[in-house]
Amino acid sequence: MFTVKELSELKAPELKKVAQKLNINPVGLSRADIIIAIVKAQESSPILAQQIKQEMMQQSNPNKTVRTKRKRISKNAEPVSNKDISDHPQQTEQTSSLFANTENKSDFQEQSETTTTIPDNDEVSAEMEVFDDDNSATSVNEPPEIAQENKTNDNEFESETDASDKNTIDELPAPKKELEFTFNFDGLIQAEGVLEVLQEGYGFLRSADYNYLSSPDDIYISPQQIKSYGLKTGDVVRGSIRPPKEGEKYFPIIQIEKVNGRDLEYIRDRVTFDYLTPLFPHEKLKLAGGKYETISTRIVDLFAPIGKGQRGLIVAQPKTGKTMLLKDIANAISYNHPEVYLIILLIDERPEEVTDMQRSVKAEVIASTFDEPAERHVRVSNIVLEKAKRLVECGHDVVILLDSITRMARAYNTVMPASGKVLTGGVEATALQKPKRFFGAARKIENGGSLTIIATALIDTGSKMDEVIFEEFKGTGNMELQLDRKLANKRIFPAIDLLASSTRREDLLLDKNTLNKMWILRKHLSDMKPDEAMEFLITQISRTKTNEEFLVSMGS
């Protein structure tokens, strides 16, 4: 039977041949799996395994012949007379001196006195020519009895020495020979990430688990791949990777399969985001109805409808429930519009709010908490915007819920180098250019996708900088939702100022009948105070199950 060591020393063709003889299919198995399968198979059929082993030994050494020991040739010496002994005094002296140190010296002397056998010269020469394979020939001058006894002692000593050496070898631990696997792991693992192209020309695929920042899971993309496929920062790349070789730090991608969910031919011919034609939003995002319907989403769906490509601004004072309202909107969009790619971007937010948002909303949550530096806020915001643009270029609908744009503008103002031109509140003259670029990217694309951004803006925080930032963004949105601190203090939620909240060109999102009834409802609520109007609307809406039922009840 084969041992694991013998199997590991066999070459791959020989190992597969042994496996096939043992009725094992080696196709698709690694070297280690084949060895394990052979060991298990020979336990069930040891006779077959032994036959295979003998066949392989014969094939490996076909010309090798087994040497057998030659038979010992022994000649009986004839006794000689005392006269012959006296004729050879020199041989007698040599014989006695040769056996002077043996234990049987006295016996030998007595025996030599009575019967001493000395072979002739011809017999000595014949005796010298006869040797065994172990080089154990009988000494020329030894008598046969002494020679046989000495040989027995030598054999005993050699057997004891061999046994002791064998025990010593058995006691030593056998060196573990590691199995060398030459399996190719290229292309076995699929990976996906968001591309960030560096100034050197190469790029890395960033993971959303690390908020698109540098991490050990980054995947390297060479400059040749970026140029050949026309990749940009923000592209969602999917492909096959291989393990890093010696001297490499990252997993390189070896074959790109999909980019932004599209084939590579489509990516090469795509139009850049800046050259796409923007339109007014005309496809409504339904917030009412479904599993996550709340009174807040139903009110927003009536008074400030959101369409695909909307640029909305939620203006709120501190502690007015803007984060909870943003969460309700996110849950409604994710449930009613599964085709929309939803991203929640939290900048300068509390860590517990980030955890709550990740656990309560089925969306991609990218966050940079308030204890992080401003450079991290800016970097996360840039890569999220670039990802959204690349998806829109490929015809996808993307929604970004930003909390908050005021804190993002603060971060950009911090990292912006001093230009010498400072506005009121310590805002750099060029610091708000990139936040405006972020917010202004929301648009509905003609014959394409859409990018919807709903951002929150802080007011009445006591900071002059926040007021300046809000004034800059005040007229840029096409949907505005005002939250009232007085309603929140009275624990009236949602604390929405109904008269100050509206959507531009809402006639493109609402049908004519719904639009007429909303004008009548606004006129009726304009005669009330904000808290009275909100309490009246909450009471009426809670009595009905849908907004359609509520509008029908208005006519009666």
XYZ file of C-alpha atoms in Angstrom, residues 419-423 426-433:
13
model
C -7.861 83.321 -0.940
C -8.028 86.669 0.833
C -11.715 87.161 -0.017
C -13.900 86.337 2.986
C -17.669 86.721 3.108
C -15.923 83.771 7.832
C -16.954 81.974 4.620
C -14.348 81.908 1.848
C -15.558 83.385 -1.431
C -14.781 80.163 -3.343
C -15.679 77.679 -0.577
C -19.333 77.281 -1.610
C -18.558 76.485 -5.233
